[in-house]
Amino acid sequence: MNSRQATVSKILTYSCVDGPGNRLVIFLQGCNFNCPTCHNPHTIGLCNSCGDCISACAQNALSLREGQIEFAAAACDQCDACLRACPISANPMVRSYGVQDILKIARRNLPFLDGITLSGGEATLQLKFATALFQAVHEDPELKVLSCFIDSNGHLGPEGWSKILPVTDGVMLDIKAFDPETHKALTGKGNTRSLQSARTLHRAGKLFELRFLVVPGYTDTAQEVAQLCDFASSLGQGVRIKLNAFQHHGVTGKARDWPKASRPMIEGIAAQLRNSGVAQVVTPAVYV
Amino acid sequence: MKPALEKIRSIVNDATLDARQKARYLSLEAENMLPYPDLDAQTAQALDERVLCDLYEGNAPYKPRYVLPDYSVILTKGSAYLELDAPETLDEAINCLMIAYHHVPSVTGIPVYVGHLDKLLLPFCDGESDDALYRKMKLFWRYLDRTLPDAFMHANIGPTDNRVARAILRVDAELKQIAPNLTFFYDPAVSTDEILEIATNNIVECSKPHIANHPIHARTFDDQGYGIVSCYNALPIAGGAATLARINLKEVALRAKGVDDFLGVVLPHYVDLNFRLMAARMTYLFDKSNFFSSFLVDEGWIHKDRFTAMFGVYGMAEAVNILQQVEGRTGKYGFDQDANELGYRISRSLSDQVKATPLKHAWRQRAMLHAQAGISVDKDVTPGVRIPYGTEPDPVSHVQALQPHHQYYASGISEILTIDETIKSNPKALLRLCKGALASGFREFTANVASNDLVRVTGYMIRLSDVEKFNNCEGSRIDTTVLGAEAAAGTGILERKPRVISHELSPSYRQ
């Protein structure tokens, strides 16, 4: 793929949960984790043009052309039936955007924006595009007021970070679990790189927020919470921890049968974090 | 017993209304026993079919719909009629205002405008500590809510960043009262970012204040200025609005053969009839009611020639969708570019006609176009030019879809943006949204934050807990709760993601 092009699942011009202020959020398609708790599971896979979604589309917006899925956006009524039909957690509605396309969208919405956030999927899988986009935003006389943020699972290695951090203002980083086995069960991968990324980012002054998803039975254990407190303290001053409560919204597959995290559970963990000296602990405004 | 008497009896015996509320409904029944001002047959029929609507202002207009006194008169000169000397201290100034309010009529009997409070009170604040100012404002706010309990009552502050405005914003967020409603005038050249941020943080707290685009409004009016009152009506100070009559654009669209017929024939016809309706009501008010032989005029609180007429429209969304269907197009209002463009054409056409039509007695001899926010009895028709409840796009797309309408509605247009409660963790996003909306030409910015007990129903505020209590027959001391309960039951507004609907006055008593 052309490095200046991105495979995009969705673009939002309004989001107050993806970094400071209102943000243009670009959800990039594809993830290297496979979390059963994912609330956007259709952003994980990359379409292999199997065609299973075509018959699910009542609007006839999907077809196969020369063996590739073709999506007619104008016909789509956003019912998402194709996402449910997809056997590999991919999205046949993805579109390809160039850096200039995104800059155009940002310009059109500029008075409403504090910044741009690349989310996913895992945004850093399209690192060349991400770097080129942020570079272009910083160099644009009109758009340079926008801050550039990444929402990441932290699996990117130090070399990757060294390329993008110079043009990145902040990163929201997820730590899915501290126990390596639990992390593997929740993501399919180990957590060494995520923990290392958190340290790298914090040292660079780019760790805007460390996010921790509280999944009852997995990450609400005394041991996990203690490790979270230790890790947060080890990073030093100025770290902001956001506790997310596992909910069922958007979740498909086995985790739908797992219990949701409750407000008292989250408040309890937040209290422990504060007691351990973390000044900034953010808890959800809403429990659904 | 005759039905009319039965209705009066049921008002008298109603278990949920207090004596004052009963007296008001009884007065409405009495007024409506009089014949309507003279209307020609066509206008009368259009009113009867509710293509036109007079908002049930009453059969004998004996007071203007909205009165915006120039309160600086009593604060600088006192009042001979009320036997009050000009105040010299903050306590005296507030006391004068508290007395003045009880002499200001409106369509609801409760003043819709309590003044541009920071501008009025700042000259009396020298020597008052911030703490004293805060405590005095708190008592004043409590007084307003408890004695003038109507959410249409409206206070204005801004655009400067000053101690009184800050004290009011602090008190308003703390008390979370329904009354008074509050508008902050924002002028990017004058207001500080800090005070705008305090204001938008207050919205997160209690869905108030409403933010007015001061430079746009100031250009629309003259040196004597304007006030924002009731449900976001922009009107001349020392005057107001004599009447508000509105056209149901949905009903007009149902009577048209297509877009050309609508714009070229049917709409102009009903615009003409609405002017006749307003003229008939104003003739009665100005020539027969003797309203203007009052100390309010003699002492200069108001001037007879500063009352405009508000030319209201509503049901734009339905009108556009009906016309789209007639023309064989599927795009929906609020989402489809063609549908939105048709809406803008309708607004421009309305504005051109209203600007071109002289109206006797009205300020500058003209009516002012208004996107009317609905009343509690409206069913299956969306207020003003808003996007139907529950189907609104995200707030940014919402603003962008409606912004081109705003230039046309000189006497006010309000969209209520419903913001999900995740904003509570990130209030800066609301600040940005507000700035963005105003910079793109929104005349006013209004937001409801989901999960707040205090929410806006079309413009006025209600407490959801009050509606629940009222529906359990416990009664409410707040007049607008009745409206809120009606609106909630009748229009599906509480189904709205967060919520919104209905406007003004309590039209009449319903069991």
PDB file of N, CA, C and O in Angstrom, chain B residues 452-510:
ATOM      1  N   ASN B 452     -28.436  15.322  33.137  1.00  0.00           N
ATOM      2  CA  ASN B 452     -28.702  16.431  34.055  1.00  0.00           C
ATOM      3  C   ASN B 452     -30.192  16.422  34.420  1.00  0.00           C
ATOM      4  O   ASN B 452     -31.030  16.221  33.549  1.00  0.00           O
ATOM      5  N   ASP B 453     -30.479  16.674  35.673  1.00  0.00           N
ATOM      6  CA  ASP B 453     -31.881  16.734  36.097  1.00  0.00           C
ATOM      7  C   ASP B 453     -32.545  17.950  35.467  1.00  0.00           C
ATOM      8  O   ASP B 453     -33.699  17.935  35.077  1.00  0.00           O
ATOM      9  N   LEU B 454     -31.744  19.028  35.373  1.00  0.00           N
ATOM     10  CA  LEU B 454     -32.254  20.263  34.804  1.00  0.00           C
ATOM     11  C   LEU B 454     -32.065  20.184  33.294  1.00  0.00           C
ATOM     12  O   LEU B 454     -30.939  20.156  32.805  1.00  0.00           O
ATOM     13  N   VAL B 455     -33.145  20.133  32.537  1.00  0.00           N
ATOM     14  CA  VAL B 455     -33.007  20.051  31.085  1.00  0.00           C
ATOM     15  C   VAL B 455     -33.906  21.074  30.427  1.00  0.00           C
ATOM     16  O   VAL B 455     -34.858  21.578  31.022  1.00  0.00           O
ATOM     17  N   ARG B 456     -33.613  21.311  29.190  1.00  0.00           N
ATOM     18  CA  ARG B 456     -34.300  22.331  28.443  1.00  0.00           C
ATOM     19  C   ARG B 456     -35.363  21.653  27.609  1.00  0.00           C
ATOM     20  O   ARG B 456     -35.088  20.714  26.872  1.00  0.00           O
ATOM     21  N   VAL B 457     -36.584  22.112  27.732  1.00  0.00           N
ATOM     22  CA  VAL B 457     -37.647  21.602  26.894  1.00  0.00           C
ATOM     23  C   VAL B 457     -37.923  22.696  25.885  1.00  0.00           C
ATOM     24  O   VAL B 457     -38.556  23.686  26.210  1.00  0.00           O
ATOM     25  N   THR B 458     -37.367  22.572  24.705  1.00  0.00           N
ATOM     26  CA  THR B 458     -37.512  23.534  23.620  1.00  0.00           C
ATOM     27  C   THR B 458     -36.930  24.903  23.897  1.00  0.00           C
ATOM     28  O   THR B 458     -36.841  25.730  23.046  1.00  0.00           O
ATOM     29  N   GLY B 459     -36.493  25.178  25.053  1.00  0.00           N
ATOM     30  CA  GLY B 459     -35.953  26.501  25.323  1.00  0.00           C
ATOM     31  C   GLY B 459     -36.083  26.785  26.798  1.00  0.00           C
ATOM     32  O   GLY B 459     -35.169  27.282  27.420  1.00  0.00           O
ATOM     33  N   TYR B 460     -37.200  26.460  27.379  1.00  0.00           N
ATOM     34  CA  TYR B 460     -37.325  26.698  28.812  1.00  0.00           C
ATOM     35  C   TYR B 460     -36.814  25.490  29.579  1.00  0.00           C
ATOM     36  O   TYR B 460     -36.671  24.402  29.037  1.00  0.00           O
ATOM     37  N   MET B 461     -36.526  25.732  30.842  1.00  0.00           N
ATOM     38  CA  MET B 461     -35.917  24.673  31.634  1.00  0.00           C
ATOM     39  C   MET B 461     -36.971  23.952  32.464  1.00  0.00           C
ATOM     40  O   MET B 461     -37.918  24.561  32.952  1.00  0.00           O
ATOM     41  N   ILE B 462     -36.808  22.660  32.615  1.00  0.00           N
ATOM     42  CA  ILE B 462     -37.605  21.933  33.586  1.00  0.00           C
ATOM     43  C   ILE B 462     -36.690  21.007  34.373  1.00  0.00           C
ATOM     44  O   ILE B 462     -35.583  20.705  33.940  1.00  0.00           O
ATOM     45  N   ARG B 463     -37.189  20.582  35.524  1.00  0.00           N
ATOM     46  CA  ARG B 463     -36.463  19.557  36.258  1.00  0.00           C
ATOM     47  C   ARG B 463     -37.195  18.248  36.031  1.00  0.00           C
ATOM     48  O   ARG B 463     -38.392  18.153  36.268  1.00  0.00           O
ATOM     49  N   LEU B 464     -36.482  17.235  35.592  1.00  0.00           N
ATOM     50  CA  LEU B 464     -37.137  15.955  35.333  1.00  0.00           C
ATOM     51  C   LEU B 464     -37.794  15.421  36.585  1.00  0.00           C
ATOM     52  O   LEU B 464     -38.877  14.843  36.541  1.00  0.00           O
ATOM     53  N   SER B 465     -37.151  15.656  37.727  1.00  0.00           N
ATOM     54  CA  SER B 465     -37.728  15.152  38.967  1.00  0.00           C
ATOM     55  C   SER B 465     -39.053  15.860  39.283  1.00  0.00           C
ATOM     56  O   SER B 465     -39.956  15.264  39.850  1.00  0.00           O
ATOM     57  N   ASP B 466     -39.189  17.140  38.852  1.00  0.00           N
ATOM     58  CA  ASP B 466     -40.455  17.850  39.054  1.00  0.00           C
ATOM     59  C   ASP B 466     -41.556  17.254  38.185  1.00  0.00           C
ATOM     60  O   ASP B 466     -42.702  17.123  38.611  1.00  0.00           O
ATOM     61  N   VAL B 467     -41.202  16.919  36.935  1.00  0.00           N
ATOM     62  CA  VAL B 467     -42.195  16.339  36.023  1.00  0.00           C
ATOM     63  C   VAL B 467     -42.716  15.036  36.604  1.00  0.00           C
ATOM     64  O   VAL B 467     -43.916  14.766  36.618  1.00  0.00           O
ATOM     65  N   GLU B 468     -41.793  14.260  37.133  1.00  0.00           N
ATOM     66  CA  GLU B 468     -42.193  12.992  37.713  1.00  0.00           C
ATOM     67  C   GLU B 468     -43.133  13.204  38.896  1.00  0.00           C
ATOM     68  O   GLU B 468     -44.167  12.568  39.018  1.00  0.00           O
ATOM     69  N   LYS B 469     -42.776  14.186  39.734  1.00  0.00           N
ATOM     70  CA  LYS B 469     -43.624  14.487  40.889  1.00  0.00           C
ATOM     71  C   LYS B 469     -44.993  14.977  40.445  1.00  0.00           C
ATOM     72  O   LYS B 469     -46.021  14.592  40.978  1.00  0.00           O
ATOM     73  N   PHE B 470     -44.991  15.870  39.427  1.00  0.00           N
ATOM     74  CA  PHE B 470     -46.253  16.421  38.931  1.00  0.00           C
ATOM     75  C   PHE B 470     -47.143  15.303  38.421  1.00  0.00           C
ATOM     76  O   PHE B 470     -48.334  15.248  38.700  1.00  0.00           O
ATOM     77  N   ASN B 471     -46.548  14.390  37.669  1.00  0.00           N
ATOM     78  CA  ASN B 471     -47.331  13.293  37.113  1.00  0.00           C
ATOM     79  C   ASN B 471     -47.860  12.364  38.207  1.00  0.00           C
ATOM     80  O   ASN B 471     -48.834  11.665  38.018  1.00  0.00           O
ATOM     81  N   ASN B 472     -47.209  12.382  39.346  1.00  0.00           N
ATOM     82  CA  ASN B 472     -47.735  11.621  40.479  1.00  0.00           C
ATOM     83  C   ASN B 472     -48.738  12.439  41.276  1.00  0.00           C
ATOM     84  O   ASN B 472     -49.035  12.137  42.425  1.00  0.00           O
ATOM     85  N   CYS B 473     -49.234  13.551  40.648  1.00  0.00           N
ATOM     86  CA  CYS B 473     -50.270  14.385  41.257  1.00  0.00           C
ATOM     87  C   CYS B 473     -49.819  15.086  42.524  1.00  0.00           C
ATOM     88  O   CYS B 473     -50.618  15.371  43.407  1.00  0.00           O
ATOM     89  N   GLU B 474     -48.539  15.383  42.625  1.00  0.00           N
ATOM     90  CA  GLU B 474     -48.106  16.101  43.817  1.00  0.00           C
ATOM     91  C   GLU B 474     -48.061  17.607  43.601  1.00  0.00           C
ATOM     92  O   GLU B 474     -47.808  18.363  44.519  1.00  0.00           O
ATOM     93  N   GLY B 475     -48.284  18.040  42.325  1.00  0.00           N
ATOM     94  CA  GLY B 475     -48.260  19.470  42.041  1.00  0.00           C
ATOM     95  C   GLY B 475     -46.832  19.993  41.961  1.00  0.00           C
ATOM     96  O   GLY B 475     -45.893  19.335  42.355  1.00  0.00           O
ATOM     97  N   SER B 476     -46.699  21.186  41.372  1.00  0.00           N
ATOM     98  CA  SER B 476     -45.379  21.805  41.287  1.00  0.00           C
ATOM     99  C   SER B 476     -45.555  23.296  41.465  1.00  0.00           C
ATOM    100  O   SER B 476     -46.513  23.882  40.973  1.00  0.00           O
ATOM    101  N   ARG B 477     -44.590  23.930  42.177  1.00  0.00           N
ATOM    102  CA  ARG B 477     -44.699  25.372  42.347  1.00  0.00           C
ATOM    103  C   ARG B 477     -44.238  26.103  41.092  1.00  0.00           C
ATOM    104  O   ARG B 477     -44.342  27.304  40.985  1.00  0.00           O
ATOM    105  N   ILE B 478     -43.677  25.377  40.147  1.00  0.00           N
ATOM    106  CA  ILE B 478     -43.130  25.994  38.932  1.00  0.00           C
ATOM    107  C   ILE B 478     -44.134  25.862  37.783  1.00  0.00           C
ATOM    108  O   ILE B 478     -44.536  24.758  37.438  1.00  0.00           O
ATOM    109  N   ASP B 479     -44.514  26.998  37.179  1.00  0.00           N
ATOM    110  CA  ASP B 479     -45.532  26.954  36.124  1.00  0.00           C
ATOM    111  C   ASP B 479     -45.132  26.086  34.950  1.00  0.00           C
ATOM    112  O   ASP B 479     -45.949  25.403  34.349  1.00  0.00           O
ATOM    113  N   THR B 480     -43.854  26.146  34.562  1.00  0.00           N
ATOM    114  CA  THR B 480     -43.458  25.455  33.345  1.00  0.00           C
ATOM    115  C   THR B 480     -43.392  23.948  33.514  1.00  0.00           C
ATOM    116  O   THR B 480     -43.265  23.233  32.537  1.00  0.00           O
ATOM    117  N   THR B 481     -43.466  23.448  34.745  1.00  0.00           N
ATOM    118  CA  THR B 481     -43.485  22.001  34.915  1.00  0.00           C
ATOM    119  C   THR B 481     -44.702  21.398  34.226  1.00  0.00           C
ATOM    120  O   THR B 481     -44.642  20.327  33.646  1.00  0.00           O
ATOM    121  N   VAL B 482     -45.830  22.136  34.310  1.00  0.00           N
ATOM    122  CA  VAL B 482     -47.060  21.652  33.676  1.00  0.00           C
ATOM    123  C   VAL B 482     -46.814  21.481  32.178  1.00  0.00           C
ATOM    124  O   VAL B 482     -47.168  20.475  31.575  1.00  0.00           O
ATOM    125  N   LEU B 483     -46.181  22.497  31.591  1.00  0.00           N
ATOM    126  CA  LEU B 483     -45.867  22.430  30.158  1.00  0.00           C
ATOM    127  C   LEU B 483     -44.937  21.278  29.865  1.00  0.00           C
ATOM    128  O   LEU B 483     -45.098  20.544  28.907  1.00  0.00           O
ATOM    129  N   GLY B 484     -43.937  21.151  30.710  1.00  0.00           N
ATOM    130  CA  GLY B 484     -42.949  20.101  30.507  1.00  0.00           C
ATOM    131  C   GLY B 484     -43.605  18.738  30.552  1.00  0.00           C
ATOM    132  O   GLY B 484     -43.318  17.871  29.734  1.00  0.00           O
ATOM    133  N   ALA B 485     -44.529  18.564  31.489  1.00  0.00           N
ATOM    134  CA  ALA B 485     -45.211  17.286  31.619  1.00  0.00           C
ATOM    135  C   ALA B 485     -46.061  17.022  30.384  1.00  0.00           C
ATOM    136  O   ALA B 485     -46.086  15.917  29.840  1.00  0.00           O
ATOM    137  N   GLU B 486     -46.763  18.057  29.900  1.00  0.00           N
ATOM    138  CA  GLU B 486     -47.570  17.902  28.688  1.00  0.00           C
ATOM    139  C   GLU B 486     -46.697  17.577  27.499  1.00  0.00           C
ATOM    140  O   GLU B 486     -46.988  16.697  26.701  1.00  0.00           O
ATOM    141  N   ALA B 487     -45.614  18.318  27.390  1.00  0.00           N
ATOM    142  CA  ALA B 487     -44.721  18.126  26.258  1.00  0.00           C
ATOM    143  C   ALA B 487     -44.116  16.726  26.300  1.00  0.00           C
ATOM    144  O   ALA B 487     -44.001  16.053  25.288  1.00  0.00           O
ATOM    145  N   ALA B 488     -43.771  16.294  27.506  1.00  0.00           N
ATOM    146  CA  ALA B 488     -43.143  14.978  27.644  1.00  0.00           C
ATOM    147  C   ALA B 488     -44.118  13.883  27.232  1.00  0.00           C
ATOM    148  O   ALA B 488     -43.767  12.931  26.543  1.00  0.00           O
ATOM    149  N   ALA B 489     -45.371  14.037  27.637  1.00  0.00           N
ATOM    150  CA  ALA B 489     -46.360  13.015  27.334  1.00  0.00           C
ATOM    151  C   ALA B 489     -46.782  13.079  25.874  1.00  0.00           C
ATOM    152  O   ALA B 489     -47.022  12.060  25.242  1.00  0.00           O
ATOM    153  N   GLY B 490     -46.873  14.282  25.320  1.00  0.00           N
ATOM    154  CA  GLY B 490     -47.488  14.436  24.009  1.00  0.00           C
ATOM    155  C   GLY B 490     -46.540  14.391  22.835  1.00  0.00           C
ATOM    156  O   GLY B 490     -46.952  14.107  21.716  1.00  0.00           O
ATOM    157  N   THR B 491     -45.306  14.662  23.029  1.00  0.00           N
ATOM    158  CA  THR B 491     -44.455  14.870  21.860  1.00  0.00           C
ATOM    159  C   THR B 491     -43.254  13.954  21.795  1.00  0.00           C
ATOM    160  O   THR B 491     -42.486  14.025  20.866  1.00  0.00           O
ATOM    161  N   GLY B 492     -43.121  13.110  22.768  1.00  0.00           N
ATOM    162  CA  GLY B 492     -41.993  12.192  22.708  1.00  0.00           C
ATOM    163  C   GLY B 492     -40.655  12.847  22.966  1.00  0.00           C
ATOM    164  O   GLY B 492     -39.613  12.291  22.644  1.00  0.00           O
ATOM    165  N   ILE B 493     -40.670  14.043  23.561  1.00  0.00           N
ATOM    166  CA  ILE B 493     -39.381  14.720  23.713  1.00  0.00           C
ATOM    167  C   ILE B 493     -38.447  13.999  24.645  1.00  0.00           C
ATOM    168  O   ILE B 493     -37.251  14.083  24.489  1.00  0.00           O
ATOM    169  N   LEU B 494     -39.009  13.327  25.618  1.00  0.00           N
ATOM    170  CA  LEU B 494     -38.093  12.668  26.542  1.00  0.00           C
ATOM    171  C   LEU B 494     -37.510  11.407  25.920  1.00  0.00           C
ATOM    172  O   LEU B 494     -36.645  10.775  26.482  1.00  0.00           O
ATOM    173  N   GLU B 495     -38.016  11.063  24.725  1.00  0.00           N
ATOM    174  CA  GLU B 495     -37.398   9.975  23.985  1.00  0.00           C
ATOM    175  C   GLU B 495     -36.147  10.470  23.303  1.00  0.00           C
ATOM    176  O   GLU B 495     -35.338   9.720  22.817  1.00  0.00           O
ATOM    177  N   ARG B 496     -36.080  11.784  23.200  1.00  0.00           N
ATOM    178  CA  ARG B 496     -34.923  12.341  22.530  1.00  0.00           C
ATOM    179  C   ARG B 496     -33.677  11.920  23.276  1.00  0.00           C
ATOM    180  O   ARG B 496     -33.679  11.779  24.477  1.00  0.00           O
ATOM    181  N   LYS B 497     -32.600  11.746  22.510  1.00  0.00           N
ATOM    182  CA  LYS B 497     -31.382  11.177  23.109  1.00  0.00           C
ATOM    183  C   LYS B 497     -31.190  11.754  24.493  1.00  0.00           C
ATOM    184  O   LYS B 497     -31.354  11.104  25.476  1.00  0.00           O
ATOM    185  N   PRO B 498     -30.818  13.023  24.595  1.00  0.00           N
ATOM    186  CA  PRO B 498     -31.110  13.672  25.851  1.00  0.00           C
ATOM    187  C   PRO B 498     -32.505  14.287  25.881  1.00  0.00           C
ATOM    188  O   PRO B 498     -33.393  13.619  26.289  1.00  0.00           O
ATOM    189  N   ARG B 499     -32.791  15.393  25.515  1.00  0.00           N
ATOM    190  CA  ARG B 499     -34.161  15.848  25.432  1.00  0.00           C
ATOM    191  C   ARG B 499     -34.321  17.292  25.037  1.00  0.00           C
ATOM    192  O   ARG B 499     -33.435  18.089  25.143  1.00  0.00           O
ATOM    193  N   VAL B 500     -35.503  17.590  24.617  1.00  0.00           N
ATOM    194  CA  VAL B 500     -35.820  18.926  24.116  1.00  0.00           C
ATOM    195  C   VAL B 500     -37.284  18.967  23.764  1.00  0.00           C
ATOM    196  O   VAL B 500     -37.855  17.952  23.493  1.00  0.00           O
ATOM    197  N   ILE B 501     -37.856  20.038  23.698  1.00  0.00           N
ATOM    198  CA  ILE B 501     -39.017  20.446  22.927  1.00  0.00           C
ATOM    199  C   ILE B 501     -39.641  21.699  23.447  1.00  0.00           C
ATOM    200  O   ILE B 501     -39.127  22.385  24.269  1.00  0.00           O
ATOM    201  N   SER B 502     -40.676  21.922  23.018  1.00  0.00           N
ATOM    202  CA  SER B 502     -41.709  22.901  23.192  1.00  0.00           C
ATOM    203  C   SER B 502     -41.336  24.217  23.804  1.00  0.00           C
ATOM    204  O   SER B 502     -40.423  24.374  24.568  1.00  0.00           O
ATOM    205  N   HIS B 503     -42.077  25.169  23.462  1.00  0.00           N
ATOM    206  CA  HIS B 503     -41.787  26.560  23.697  1.00  0.00           C
ATOM    207  C   HIS B 503     -42.649  27.102  24.804  1.00  0.00           C
ATOM    208  O   HIS B 503     -43.277  26.391  25.547  1.00  0.00           O
ATOM    209  N   GLU B 504     -42.700  28.360  24.731  1.00  0.00           N
ATOM    210  CA  GLU B 504     -43.471  29.334  25.439  1.00  0.00           C
ATOM    211  C   GLU B 504     -44.634  28.926  26.299  1.00  0.00           C
ATOM    212  O   GLU B 504     -44.779  27.849  26.766  1.00  0.00           O
ATOM    213  N   LEU B 505     -45.449  29.859  26.361  1.00  0.00           N
ATOM    214  CA  LEU B 505     -46.657  29.946  27.168  1.00  0.00           C
ATOM    215  C   LEU B 505     -47.387  28.650  27.486  1.00  0.00           C
ATOM    216  O   LEU B 505     -47.318  27.688  26.778  1.00  0.00           O
ATOM    217  N   SER B 506     -48.110  28.715  28.552  1.00  0.00           N
ATOM    218  CA  SER B 506     -49.052  27.643  28.826  1.00  0.00           C
ATOM    219  C   SER B 506     -50.337  28.045  28.139  1.00  0.00           C
ATOM    220  O   SER B 506     -51.016  28.947  28.592  1.00  0.00           O
ATOM    221  N   PRO B 507     -50.647  27.443  27.011  1.00  0.00           N
ATOM    222  CA  PRO B 507     -51.707  27.951  26.150  1.00  0.00           C
ATOM    223  C   PRO B 507     -53.054  27.995  26.874  1.00  0.00           C
ATOM    224  O   PRO B 507     -53.725  29.009  26.895  1.00  0.00           O
ATOM    225  N   SER B 508     -53.454  26.913  27.447  1.00  0.00           N
ATOM    226  CA  SER B 508     -54.735  26.920  28.145  1.00  0.00           C
ATOM    227  C   SER B 508     -54.779  25.726  29.072  1.00  0.00           C
ATOM    228  O   SER B 508     -53.913  24.864  29.026  1.00  0.00           O
ATOM    229  N   TYR B 509     -55.793  25.689  29.862  1.00  0.00           N
ATOM    230  CA  TYR B 509     -55.902  24.631  30.856  1.00  0.00           C
ATOM    231  C   TYR B 509     -56.356  23.324  30.209  1.00  0.00           C
ATOM    232  O   TYR B 509     -57.257  23.300  29.395  1.00  0.00           O
ATOM    233  N   ARG B 510     -55.659  22.260  30.530  1.00  0.00           N
ATOM    234  CA  ARG B 510     -56.133  20.938  30.086  1.00  0.00           C
ATOM    235  C   ARG B 510     -56.028  19.981  31.249  1.00  0.00           C
ATOM    236  O   ARG B 510     -55.064  20.010  32.003  1.00  0.00           O
TER     237      ARG B 510
END
